[in-house]
Amino acid sequence: MTEERAWETQSRKVNQPTDDEKPRMEDEWRQRRKEREEQRVIKERLRLQFLCLCVLSVAVGTAVLAAGRLKGGWQGLDIGVKGEGTVQAGIHIEDESVRQTGEVCRPEETKGIPFEELPRIGALYGIHVQGKGWSNYFPDNSYGMAPVGGYITALRVTLHNQPKDMTGTIEYQVNLSGSGWLAWQSNAQEAGGALGEMPLEAVSMRLTGDLEKYYDVMYSVLQNNTWTEWVMNGQEAGVAGAGLRVDGLRVSVVRRQEGKASYAGEIDPSKPMVALTYDDGPSRDSTPRILEKLKECGGRATFFMVGNRAERFKGTIAQMVQQGCEVANHTYDHTLMTKVAPKELERQLEMTNQVVAQSGGVTPVLMRPCGGATNDAGMGVAGAISMPAILWSIDTLDWKTRNAEATVSAVLDHVKDGDIILMHDLYEATADASDILIPELIKRGYQLVTVSELASYRGGMTPGQSYHKFRP
């Protein structure tokens, strides 16, 4: 029985109305029923409003957490006392201005994602060489070069590892001889004249969207046999209108640090650096161990691979590329340059380039002559396929000693800034030595970089030339 019906029944029992009172009492009962109905409606509305507020709170919380994936740091609803005696709902996030307003800011209104929380993004770029066609893609901060005597007529650029929730892209513009500056292009579209004969004279690049707020794009060109200084974010690399052509390109996308300069590959040229290099692999056991130690310590290395072995370890090559290591060429059958005809050497190098590119998605830009043996004809072949030859300044003789302690001593007793260190990732002893060398070199203040990265701030490289070291 409802409260209203019980009240009416009880009233009739206690105080039976007369005939004259009945109309008045019925009017009172109707009025009471009306008032109670109004109160019920009000309560129902309040209950619905409360439920809506709860749903809204959950929705806001979800949105804030989603925004937190981009901004970094913990975010959530914070109901607390703001000032004296005033309860205010706000958003608890790291930016104080956002906390005060209780509003979720767009990325351009925030102070930025902490440097350590930004993922590394890399550029991937290809060049069109007059008379040769399009190259495969080159990885971030490597060397995309025309062969000796050749020049670039077009380029295309894209990005690797861009976060899905970060907007923007890379745009690029070229100055084509005889045509001037062409329209901006993006997302691997052609910039230049792949079907024509005219060379590029200058290049400009920039990032857009969220990428522009958190990253810098840096680039340099090979012009008049010299690499230009690094420029960035829309500046011009190269000299337009002077009859000088672009023969090579380097591009690097780096995380921006507040109050600090940006450097290609995020390498500080004022600090010492060395390049660890490994020949003759990949191998089943030693190469993955070396990669794991590099990953653990934040270092990179260059792997000069033999093509017929690379075919069997495609997953390992993909891992090299993923970690930012450099994939390089050591011929297909470990063939000495001085023992074969130029045509055979060219075949050996091109076959290995294809195998590595199919496995890792990028093309080697460096070769290492087997045994360190070179001749003019062989170096001419390297130059014709746009490759410098990389030798070494420290030979560990690990292939001979098969002794980890001897390998460690060979490095630590002689290492200097700019050294290229030779090892072989076929041997367990070399992996054992690397477990010691990699953290110890970092402890001594060396940056462990790829050969291309080492060269990038030490004068650069050109096709057909050989290099033993890159001193400051």
CSV table of C-alpha atoms in Angstrom, one decimal:
chain,number,residue,atom,x,y,z
A,1,MET,CA,0.0,0.0,0.0
A,2,THR,CA,1.4,3.4,-0.9
A,3,GLU,CA,2.0,6.2,1.6
A,4,GLU,CA,-0.8,8.3,0.1
A,5,ARG,CA,-3.3,5.5,0.1
A,6,ALA,CA,-2.4,4.5,3.7
A,7,TRP,CA,-2.8,8.1,4.8
A,8,GLU,CA,-6.3,8.4,3.2
A,9,THR,CA,-7.5,5.1,4.8
A,10,GLN,CA,-6.3,6.1,8.2
A,11,SER,CA,-8.0,9.5,8.0
A,12,ARG,CA,-11.3,7.9,7.2
A,13,LYS,CA,-11.1,5.6,10.2
A,14,VAL,CA,-10.2,8.3,12.7
A,15,ASN,CA,-12.4,11.0,11.6
A,16,GLN,CA,-15.4,10.2,9.4
A,17,PRO,CA,-16.5,13.3,7.6
A,18,THR,CA,-19.9,14.6,7.4
A,19,ASP,CA,-21.7,15.1,4.1
A,20,ASP,CA,-21.0,18.9,4.3
A,21,GLU,CA,-17.2,18.2,4.9
A,22,LYS,CA,-16.7,15.7,2.2
A,23,PRO,CA,-16.3,18.1,-0.8
A,24,ARG,CA,-13.8,20.2,1.2
A,25,MET,CA,-11.8,17.1,2.3
A,26,GLU,CA,-11.7,15.6,-1.3
A,27,ASP,CA,-10.3,18.9,-2.5
A,28,GLU,CA,-7.6,18.7,0.2
A,29,TRP,CA,-6.8,15.1,-0.8
A,30,ARG,CA,-6.5,16.1,-4.5
A,31,GLN,CA,-4.2,19.0,-3.5
A,32,ARG,CA,-2.0,16.7,-1.4
A,33,ARG,CA,-1.8,14.2,-4.2
A,34,LYS,CA,-0.8,16.9,-6.6
A,35,GLU,CA,2.0,18.2,-4.3
A,36,ARG,CA,3.3,14.6,-3.7
A,37,GLU,CA,3.3,14.0,-7.5
A,38,GLU,CA,5.3,17.2,-8.0
A,39,GLN,CA,7.8,16.1,-5.3
A,40,ARG,CA,8.2,12.7,-6.9
A,41,VAL,CA,8.9,14.3,-10.3
A,42,ILE,CA,11.5,16.6,-8.8
A,43,LYS,CA,13.2,13.7,-7.1
A,44,GLU,CA,13.3,11.7,-10.3
A,45,ARG,CA,14.8,14.7,-12.2
A,46,LEU,CA,17.5,15.0,-9.5
A,47,ARG,CA,18.3,11.3,-9.8
A,48,LEU,CA,18.6,11.5,-13.6
A,49,GLN,CA,20.8,14.6,-13.3
A,50,PHE,CA,23.1,12.8,-10.9
A,51,LEU,CA,23.3,9.8,-13.2
A,52,CYS,CA,24.1,12.1,-16.1
A,53,LEU,CA,26.8,13.8,-14.1
A,54,CYS,CA,28.4,10.4,-13.3
A,55,VAL,CA,28.4,9.4,-17.0
A,56,LEU,CA,29.9,12.8,-17.9
A,57,SER,CA,32.6,12.4,-15.3
A,58,VAL,CA,33.5,9.0,-16.7
A,59,ALA,CA,33.6,10.4,-20.3
A,60,VAL,CA,35.8,13.3,-19.2
A,61,GLY,CA,38.1,11.0,-17.4
A,62,THR,CA,38.4,8.7,-20.4
A,63,ALA,CA,39.2,11.7,-22.7
A,64,VAL,CA,41.8,12.9,-20.3
A,65,LEU,CA,43.5,9.5,-20.1
A,66,ALA,CA,43.5,9.3,-23.9
A,67,ALA,CA,45.1,12.8,-24.1
A,68,GLY,CA,47.7,11.6,-21.6
A,69,ARG,CA,49.0,9.0,-24.1
A,70,LEU,CA,50.3,11.9,-26.1
A,71,LYS,CA,51.2,14.4,-23.4
A,72,GLY,CA,52.8,12.1,-21.0
A,73,GLY,CA,52.4,12.0,-17.2
A,74,TRP,CA,49.5,10.9,-15.1
A,75,GLN,CA,46.1,12.5,-15.7
A,76,GLY,CA,42.7,12.0,-14.1
A,77,LEU,CA,39.8,13.7,-12.4
A,78,ASP,CA,40.8,15.6,-9.3
A,79,ILE,CA,38.1,16.8,-6.9
A,80,GLY,CA,39.7,18.9,-4.2
A,81,VAL,CA,39.6,22.1,-2.2
A,82,LYS,CA,40.7,25.1,-4.3
A,83,GLY,CA,41.1,28.1,-2.2
A,84,GLU,CA,39.3,28.7,1.1
A,85,GLY,CA,36.1,26.8,1.5
A,86,THR,CA,35.4,26.4,-2.2
A,87,VAL,CA,35.2,22.9,-3.8
A,88,GLN,CA,36.0,22.9,-7.5
A,89,ALA,CA,36.4,20.1,-10.0
A,90,GLY,CA,39.6,20.3,-12.0
A,91,ILE,CA,42.0,18.2,-14.1
A,92,HIS,CA,45.2,17.0,-12.4
A,93,ILE,CA,47.9,17.1,-15.0
A,94,GLU,CA,51.5,18.2,-15.1
A,95,ASP,CA,50.9,21.6,-16.7
A,96,GLU,CA,50.0,24.1,-13.9
A,97,SER,CA,48.1,26.4,-16.3
A,98,VAL,CA,45.9,23.4,-17.2
A,99,ARG,CA,45.3,22.5,-13.6
A,100,GLN,CA,44.1,26.0,-12.8
A,101,THR,CA,41.6,26.2,-15.6
A,102,GLY,CA,40.4,22.6,-15.4
A,103,GLU,CA,40.5,22.4,-19.2
A,104,VAL,CA,42.3,19.9,-21.4
A,105,CYS,CA,44.7,21.8,-23.7
A,106,ARG,CA,45.5,21.0,-27.3
A,107,PRO,CA,49.2,20.0,-27.9
A,108,GLU,CA,50.1,23.5,-29.0
A,109,GLU,CA,49.0,24.9,-25.7
A,110,THR,CA,51.0,22.5,-23.5
A,111,LYS,CA,54.6,22.8,-22.4
A,112,GLY,CA,55.5,19.7,-24.4
A,113,ILE,CA,56.1,16.0,-24.0
A,114,PRO,CA,59.2,15.3,-21.9
A,115,PHE,CA,62.2,14.5,-24.2
A,116,GLU,CA,62.7,11.0,-22.7
A,117,GLU,CA,59.0,10.1,-23.4
A,118,LEU,CA,59.2,11.0,-27.1
A,119,PRO,CA,59.6,8.0,-29.4
A,120,ARG,CA,62.5,8.2,-31.9
A,121,ILE,CA,61.3,8.9,-35.5
A,122,GLY,CA,63.4,8.4,-38.5
A,123,ALA,CA,63.5,9.7,-42.1
A,124,LEU,CA,63.4,7.3,-45.0
A,125,TYR,CA,64.5,8.9,-48.3
A,126,GLY,CA,65.2,7.9,-51.9
A,127,ILE,CA,67.0,9.7,-54.7
A,128,HIS,CA,66.6,9.6,-58.5
A,129,VAL,CA,70.0,9.7,-60.2
A,130,GLN,CA,70.2,10.9,-63.8
A,131,GLY,CA,70.7,7.9,-66.1
A,132,LYS,CA,70.3,5.4,-63.2
A,133,GLY,CA,66.7,5.7,-61.9
A,134,TRP,CA,65.4,5.6,-58.4
A,135,SER,CA,67.4,4.2,-55.5
A,136,ASN,CA,65.9,2.1,-52.7
A,137,TYR,CA,65.2,4.0,-49.4
A,138,PHE,CA,68.1,5.1,-47.2
A,139,PRO,CA,67.7,5.1,-43.4
A,140,ASP,CA,67.8,8.2,-41.1
A,141,ASN,CA,71.2,10.0,-41.1
A,142,SER,CA,72.8,7.8,-43.7
A,143,TYR,CA,74.2,8.8,-47.1
A,144,GLY,CA,72.1,8.9,-50.2
A,145,MET,CA,74.6,9.6,-52.9
A,146,ALA,CA,74.8,9.5,-56.7
A,147,PRO,CA,77.7,7.5,-58.2
A,148,VAL,CA,80.9,9.2,-59.2
A,149,GLY,CA,80.0,11.6,-62.0
A,150,GLY,CA,76.3,11.3,-61.4
A,151,TYR,CA,73.8,13.8,-59.9
A,152,ILE,CA,70.3,13.9,-58.4
A,153,THR,CA,67.3,14.9,-60.4
A,154,ALA,CA,64.5,14.2,-57.8
A,155,LEU,CA,63.9,12.9,-54.3
A,156,ARG,CA,61.2,11.5,-52.2
A,157,VAL,CA,61.0,11.4,-48.4
A,158,THR,CA,58.8,9.7,-45.8
A,159,LEU,CA,58.9,8.9,-42.1
A,160,HIS,CA,59.5,5.7,-40.1
A,161,ASN,CA,58.0,4.9,-36.7
A,162,GLN,CA,55.7,8.0,-36.4
A,163,PRO,CA,53.2,7.5,-33.5
A,164,LYS,CA,49.7,6.9,-34.6
A,165,ASP,CA,48.3,9.6,-32.3
A,166,MET,CA,50.7,12.3,-33.4
A,167,THR,CA,49.5,14.4,-36.4
A,168,GLY,CA,51.6,15.8,-39.2
A,169,THR,CA,54.1,14.7,-41.8
A,170,ILE,CA,57.3,15.7,-43.5
A,171,GLU,CA,57.2,18.1,-46.4
A,172,TYR,CA,60.1,18.9,-48.8
A,173,GLN,CA,60.8,21.3,-51.6
A,174,VAL,CA,63.5,21.3,-54.2
A,175,ASN,CA,65.1,23.9,-56.5
A,176,LEU,CA,65.4,22.3,-59.9
A,177,SER,CA,67.9,23.8,-62.3
A,178,GLY,CA,66.2,25.9,-64.9
A,179,SER,CA,62.8,25.8,-63.1
A,180,GLY,CA,63.5,27.3,-59.6
A,181,TRP,CA,61.7,26.3,-56.5
A,182,LEU,CA,59.0,23.7,-57.1
A,183,ALA,CA,55.9,23.1,-55.0
A,184,TRP,CA,56.1,21.4,-51.7
A,185,GLN,CA,55.6,17.6,-51.7
A,186,SER,CA,55.0,15.1,-48.9
A,187,ASN,CA,54.6,11.3,-48.1
A,188,ALA,CA,57.1,9.9,-50.6
A,189,GLN,CA,55.8,12.0,-53.5
A,190,GLU,CA,58.3,12.9,-56.2
A,191,ALA,CA,60.0,16.3,-55.8
A,192,GLY,CA,62.0,17.3,-58.8
A,193,GLY,CA,62.2,16.0,-62.4
A,194,ALA,CA,62.7,12.2,-62.6
A,195,LEU,CA,61.9,12.2,-66.3
A,196,GLY,CA,64.2,15.1,-67.1
A,197,GLU,CA,67.9,15.7,-67.2
A,198,MET,CA,68.2,18.8,-65.0
A,199,PRO,CA,69.9,18.5,-61.6
A,200,LEU,CA,68.7,19.6,-58.2
A,201,GLU,CA,70.5,22.7,-56.8
A,202,ALA,CA,69.0,23.1,-53.3
A,203,VAL,CA,66.6,21.4,-50.9
A,204,SER,CA,64.3,22.5,-48.1
A,205,MET,CA,62.4,20.4,-45.6
A,206,ARG,CA,59.9,20.9,-42.7
A,207,LEU,CA,57.6,19.0,-40.4
A,208,THR,CA,53.9,19.8,-39.8
A,209,GLY,CA,51.2,19.1,-37.2
A,210,ASP,CA,52.3,17.7,-33.8
A,211,LEU,CA,55.6,16.6,-35.3
A,212,GLU,CA,56.6,20.3,-35.8
A,213,LYS,CA,56.2,20.9,-32.1
A,214,TYR,CA,58.3,18.0,-30.8
A,215,TYR,CA,60.8,17.2,-33.5
A,216,ASP,CA,63.4,18.9,-35.8
A,217,VAL,CA,64.2,17.8,-39.3
A,218,MET,CA,67.9,18.3,-40.3
A,219,TYR,CA,69.4,17.9,-43.7
A,220,SER,CA,72.6,18.4,-45.7
A,221,VAL,CA,73.6,18.0,-49.3
A,222,LEU,CA,76.7,17.0,-51.2
A,223,GLN,CA,77.6,19.9,-53.5
A,224,ASN,CA,80.8,20.7,-55.3
A,225,ASN,CA,82.4,17.6,-53.7
A,226,THR,CA,81.7,19.0,-50.2
A,227,TRP,CA,78.9,18.3,-47.7
A,228,THR,CA,77.1,21.4,-46.6
A,229,GLU,CA,76.6,22.3,-42.9
A,230,TRP,CA,73.5,20.9,-41.4
A,231,VAL,CA,70.4,23.1,-41.7
A,232,MET,CA,66.9,22.5,-40.3
A,233,ASN,CA,63.2,23.2,-40.4
A,234,GLY,CA,62.6,25.0,-43.7
A,235,GLN,CA,66.1,26.4,-44.2
A,236,GLU,CA,67.8,26.0,-47.6
A,237,ALA,CA,70.6,23.4,-48.0
A,238,GLY,CA,72.7,24.0,-51.1
A,239,VAL,CA,73.3,27.0,-53.3
A,240,ALA,CA,70.6,27.7,-55.9
A,241,GLY,CA,71.3,29.7,-59.1
A,242,ALA,CA,75.1,29.2,-59.1
A,243,GLY,CA,75.2,26.2,-61.5
A,244,LEU,CA,76.1,23.8,-58.7
A,245,ARG,CA,74.3,20.4,-58.6
A,246,VAL,CA,73.3,18.2,-55.7
A,247,ASP,CA,75.1,14.9,-55.7
A,248,GLY,CA,74.1,13.5,-52.3
A,249,LEU,CA,71.6,13.9,-49.4
A,250,ARG,CA,71.4,13.2,-45.7
A,251,VAL,CA,68.3,13.6,-43.6
A,252,SER,CA,67.7,13.1,-39.9
A,253,VAL,CA,64.6,13.6,-37.7
A,254,VAL,CA,65.5,14.2,-34.1
A,255,ARG,CA,63.6,14.8,-30.9
A,256,ARG,CA,63.7,18.5,-29.7
A,257,GLN,CA,65.1,19.3,-26.3
A,258,GLU,CA,64.0,22.5,-24.6
A,259,GLY,CA,66.9,24.9,-24.3
A,260,LYS,CA,69.4,22.6,-26.1
A,261,ALA,CA,70.7,22.4,-29.7
A,262,SER,CA,69.6,19.6,-32.0
A,263,TYR,CA,72.0,17.3,-33.7
A,264,ALA,CA,71.6,14.8,-36.5
A,265,GLY,CA,71.2,11.3,-35.2
A,266,GLU,CA,70.9,12.9,-31.7
A,267,ILE,CA,74.7,12.7,-31.6
A,268,ASP,CA,76.6,15.4,-29.7
A,269,PRO,CA,79.6,16.3,-31.9
A,270,SER,CA,81.4,17.9,-28.9
A,271,LYS,CA,81.6,14.5,-27.2
A,272,PRO,CA,83.9,11.6,-28.2
A,273,MET,CA,82.5,8.8,-30.3
A,274,VAL,CA,83.6,5.5,-31.8
A,275,ALA,CA,82.2,3.1,-34.4
A,276,LEU,CA,82.0,-0.6,-33.5
A,277,THR,CA,81.9,-2.7,-36.7
A,278,TYR,CA,81.3,-6.4,-37.1
A,279,ASP,CA,82.2,-8.4,-40.2
A,280,ASP,CA,81.2,-11.7,-41.8
A,281,GLY,CA,77.9,-12.2,-40.1
A,282,PRO,CA,75.1,-12.5,-39.3
A,283,SER,CA,75.3,-15.6,-37.1
A,284,ARG,CA,72.7,-17.5,-35.2
A,285,ASP,CA,74.0,-16.9,-31.7
A,286,SER,CA,76.6,-14.1,-31.5
A,287,THR,CA,74.8,-11.5,-33.6
A,288,PRO,CA,71.6,-11.5,-31.5
A,289,ARG,CA,73.7,-11.3,-28.3
A,290,ILE,CA,75.5,-8.3,-29.6
A,291,LEU,CA,72.3,-6.6,-30.6
A,292,GLU,CA,70.8,-7.2,-27.2
A,293,LYS,CA,73.7,-5.6,-25.4
A,294,LEU,CA,73.6,-2.6,-27.7
A,295,LYS,CA,69.9,-2.2,-27.1
A,296,GLU,CA,70.4,-2.5,-23.3
A,297,CYS,CA,73.1,0.2,-23.3
A,298,GLY,CA,71.6,2.5,-26.0
A,299,GLY,CA,74.5,2.0,-28.4
A,300,ARG,CA,74.6,1.4,-32.2
A,301,ALA,CA,77.0,-0.5,-34.5
A,302,THR,CA,77.6,-1.2,-38.1
A,303,PHE,CA,77.3,-4.7,-39.5
A,304,PHE,CA,79.2,-5.5,-42.7
A,305,MET,CA,77.4,-8.6,-43.8
A,306,VAL,CA,78.2,-11.4,-46.3
A,307,GLY,CA,75.2,-11.8,-48.6
A,308,ASN,CA,75.0,-15.6,-48.6
A,309,ARG,CA,74.7,-15.5,-44.8
A,310,ALA,CA,72.3,-12.6,-44.7
A,311,GLU,CA,69.8,-14.6,-46.7
A,312,ARG,CA,69.5,-17.0,-43.8
A,313,PHE,CA,69.1,-14.4,-41.0
A,314,LYS,CA,66.5,-12.0,-42.4
A,315,GLY,CA,64.9,-11.4,-39.0
A,316,THR,CA,68.2,-10.5,-37.5
A,317,ILE,CA,68.7,-7.9,-40.2
A,318,ALA,CA,65.3,-6.4,-39.5
A,319,GLN,CA,66.3,-6.2,-35.8
A,320,MET,CA,69.4,-4.3,-36.7
A,321,VAL,CA,67.4,-1.7,-38.6
A,322,GLN,CA,64.8,-1.4,-35.9
A,323,GLN,CA,67.5,-0.6,-33.3
A,324,GLY,CA,69.1,2.0,-35.5
A,325,CYS,CA,72.2,0.0,-36.3
A,326,GLU,CA,73.7,0.3,-39.8
A,327,VAL,CA,73.5,-2.5,-42.3
A,328,ALA,CA,76.5,-2.6,-44.7
A,329,ASN,CA,78.0,-4.7,-47.5
A,330,HIS,CA,80.9,-7.2,-47.3
A,331,THR,CA,80.3,-8.9,-50.7
A,332,TYR,CA,78.1,-11.9,-51.3
A,333,ASP,CA,80.7,-14.7,-51.0
A,334,HIS,CA,83.4,-12.9,-49.0
A,335,THR,CA,85.2,-12.2,-52.2
A,336,LEU,CA,88.5,-10.2,-52.3
A,337,MET,CA,88.3,-7.1,-54.5
A,338,THR,CA,91.8,-7.8,-55.8
A,339,LYS,CA,91.0,-11.4,-56.8
A,340,VAL,CA,88.0,-10.9,-59.2
A,341,ALA,CA,87.2,-8.9,-62.2
A,342,PRO,CA,85.3,-5.6,-61.7
A,343,LYS,CA,82.1,-7.0,-63.2
A,344,GLU,CA,82.1,-9.8,-60.6
A,345,LEU,CA,82.8,-7.5,-57.8
A,346,GLU,CA,79.9,-5.3,-58.9
A,347,ARG,CA,77.6,-8.4,-59.0
A,348,GLN,CA,78.7,-9.4,-55.5
A,349,LEU,CA,78.0,-6.0,-54.1
A,350,GLU,CA,74.7,-5.6,-55.8
A,351,MET,CA,73.4,-9.0,-54.8
A,352,THR,CA,74.2,-8.3,-51.2
A,353,ASN,CA,72.5,-4.9,-51.4
A,354,GLN,CA,69.4,-6.6,-52.7
A,355,VAL,CA,69.4,-9.3,-50.0
A,356,VAL,CA,69.8,-6.8,-47.2
A,357,ALA,CA,67.2,-4.4,-48.6
A,358,GLN,CA,64.6,-7.2,-48.9
A,359,SER,CA,65.2,-8.1,-45.2
A,360,GLY,CA,65.6,-4.8,-43.5
A,361,GLY,CA,63.8,-2.4,-45.9
A,362,VAL,CA,66.8,-0.1,-46.4
A,363,THR,CA,69.8,-0.4,-48.8
A,364,PRO,CA,73.4,-0.5,-47.6
A,365,VAL,CA,75.4,2.6,-48.4
A,366,LEU,CA,78.8,1.4,-47.2
A,367,MET,CA,81.0,-1.5,-48.3
A,368,ARG,CA,84.1,-3.1,-46.6
A,369,PRO,CA,86.7,-4.7,-48.8
A,370,CYS,CA,87.3,-8.2,-47.7
A,371,GLY,CA,90.7,-8.6,-46.0
A,372,GLY,CA,91.1,-4.8,-46.3
A,373,ALA,CA,92.5,-5.4,-49.8
A,374,THR,CA,91.8,-2.7,-52.4
A,375,ASN,CA,92.8,-1.7,-55.9
A,376,ASP,CA,91.9,1.1,-58.3
A,377,ALA,CA,89.6,-1.0,-60.4
A,378,GLY,CA,87.7,-2.2,-57.4
A,379,MET,CA,87.4,1.2,-55.9
A,380,GLY,CA,86.1,2.4,-59.2
A,381,VAL,CA,83.3,-0.2,-58.9
A,382,ALA,CA,82.4,1.0,-55.4
A,383,GLY,CA,82.3,4.6,-56.7
A,384,ALA,CA,80.1,3.6,-59.6
A,385,ILE,CA,77.5,2.1,-57.2
A,386,SER,CA,77.7,5.1,-54.8
A,387,MET,CA,79.6,3.4,-52.0
A,388,PRO,CA,82.6,4.5,-49.9
A,389,ALA,CA,84.9,1.8,-48.7
A,390,ILE,CA,85.3,1.5,-44.9
A,391,LEU,CA,88.5,0.1,-43.4
A,392,TRP,CA,89.5,0.4,-39.7
A,393,SER,CA,91.9,2.0,-37.2
A,394,ILE,CA,91.8,-0.8,-34.5
A,395,ASP,CA,92.0,-4.4,-35.6
A,396,THR,CA,91.1,-6.7,-32.6
A,397,LEU,CA,92.3,-9.9,-34.4
A,398,ASP,CA,89.3,-11.6,-32.7
A,399,TRP,CA,89.1,-14.0,-35.6
A,400,LYS,CA,92.6,-15.2,-34.8
A,401,THR,CA,92.7,-15.2,-31.0
A,402,ARG,CA,89.1,-16.3,-30.3
A,403,ASN,CA,89.7,-14.9,-26.9
A,404,ALA,CA,87.4,-12.3,-25.2
A,405,GLU,CA,90.0,-10.9,-22.9
A,406,ALA,CA,92.4,-10.3,-25.8
A,407,THR,CA,89.7,-8.5,-27.8
A,408,VAL,CA,88.8,-6.3,-24.9
A,409,SER,CA,92.4,-5.3,-24.3
A,410,ALA,CA,92.9,-4.6,-28.0
A,411,VAL,CA,90.2,-2.0,-27.8
A,412,LEU,CA,90.5,-0.5,-24.4
A,413,ASP,CA,94.3,-0.1,-24.5
A,414,HIS,CA,94.2,1.9,-27.7
A,415,VAL,CA,90.8,3.5,-28.3
A,416,LYS,CA,90.6,7.1,-29.3
A,417,ASP,CA,87.9,9.5,-30.4
A,418,GLY,CA,87.0,8.8,-34.0
A,419,ASP,CA,88.2,5.2,-34.2
A,420,ILE,CA,86.6,2.5,-36.3
A,421,ILE,CA,86.9,-0.8,-34.5
A,422,LEU,CA,87.0,-4.2,-36.4
A,423,MET,CA,85.4,-7.3,-35.0
A,424,HIS,CA,83.6,-10.3,-36.3
A,425,ASP,CA,80.1,-11.4,-35.1
A,426,LEU,CA,80.7,-15.1,-35.9
A,427,TYR,CA,82.4,-16.0,-32.7
A,428,GLU,CA,81.1,-16.5,-29.1
A,429,ALA,CA,84.3,-14.9,-27.8
A,430,THR,CA,83.5,-11.8,-29.7
A,431,ALA,CA,80.0,-11.7,-28.2
A,432,ASP,CA,81.6,-12.2,-24.7
A,433,ALA,CA,84.0,-9.3,-25.4
A,434,SER,CA,81.1,-7.1,-26.6
A,435,ASP,CA,79.3,-7.7,-23.3
A,436,ILE,CA,82.3,-6.0,-21.6
A,437,LEU,CA,83.2,-3.4,-24.3
A,438,ILE,CA,79.9,-1.9,-25.0
A,439,PRO,CA,79.1,-0.7,-21.4
A,440,GLU,CA,82.7,0.1,-20.6
A,441,LEU,CA,83.1,2.4,-23.6
A,442,ILE,CA,80.0,4.2,-22.7
A,443,LYS,CA,81.2,4.5,-19.1
A,444,ARG,CA,84.4,6.1,-20.5
A,445,GLY,CA,82.3,8.7,-22.2
A,446,TYR,CA,82.2,7.4,-25.8
A,447,GLN,CA,79.1,7.6,-27.9
A,448,LEU,CA,78.7,4.3,-29.8
A,449,VAL,CA,77.6,5.3,-33.2
A,450,THR,CA,77.4,3.9,-36.8
A,451,VAL,CA,80.1,4.6,-39.3
A,452,SER,CA,77.8,7.0,-41.2
A,453,GLU,CA,76.9,8.8,-38.0
A,454,LEU,CA,80.6,9.1,-37.1
A,455,ALA,CA,81.4,10.6,-40.5
A,456,SER,CA,78.4,13.0,-40.4
A,457,TYR,CA,80.2,15.4,-38.1
A,458,ARG,CA,83.7,14.7,-39.2
A,459,GLY,CA,83.8,15.8,-42.8
A,460,GLY,CA,81.5,13.2,-44.4
A,461,MET,CA,82.2,10.6,-47.1
A,462,THR,CA,82.0,10.4,-50.8
A,463,PRO,CA,81.7,7.4,-53.2
A,464,GLY,CA,84.8,5.6,-54.3
A,465,GLN,CA,86.9,6.8,-51.4
A,466,SER,CA,88.3,4.8,-48.5
A,467,TYR,CA,88.3,5.7,-44.8
A,468,HIS,CA,90.1,4.3,-41.8
A,469,LYS,CA,88.9,6.7,-39.1
A,470,PHE,CA,87.2,10.0,-38.5
A,471,ARG,CA,89.2,12.2,-36.1
A,472,PRO,CA,87.8,15.5,-34.6
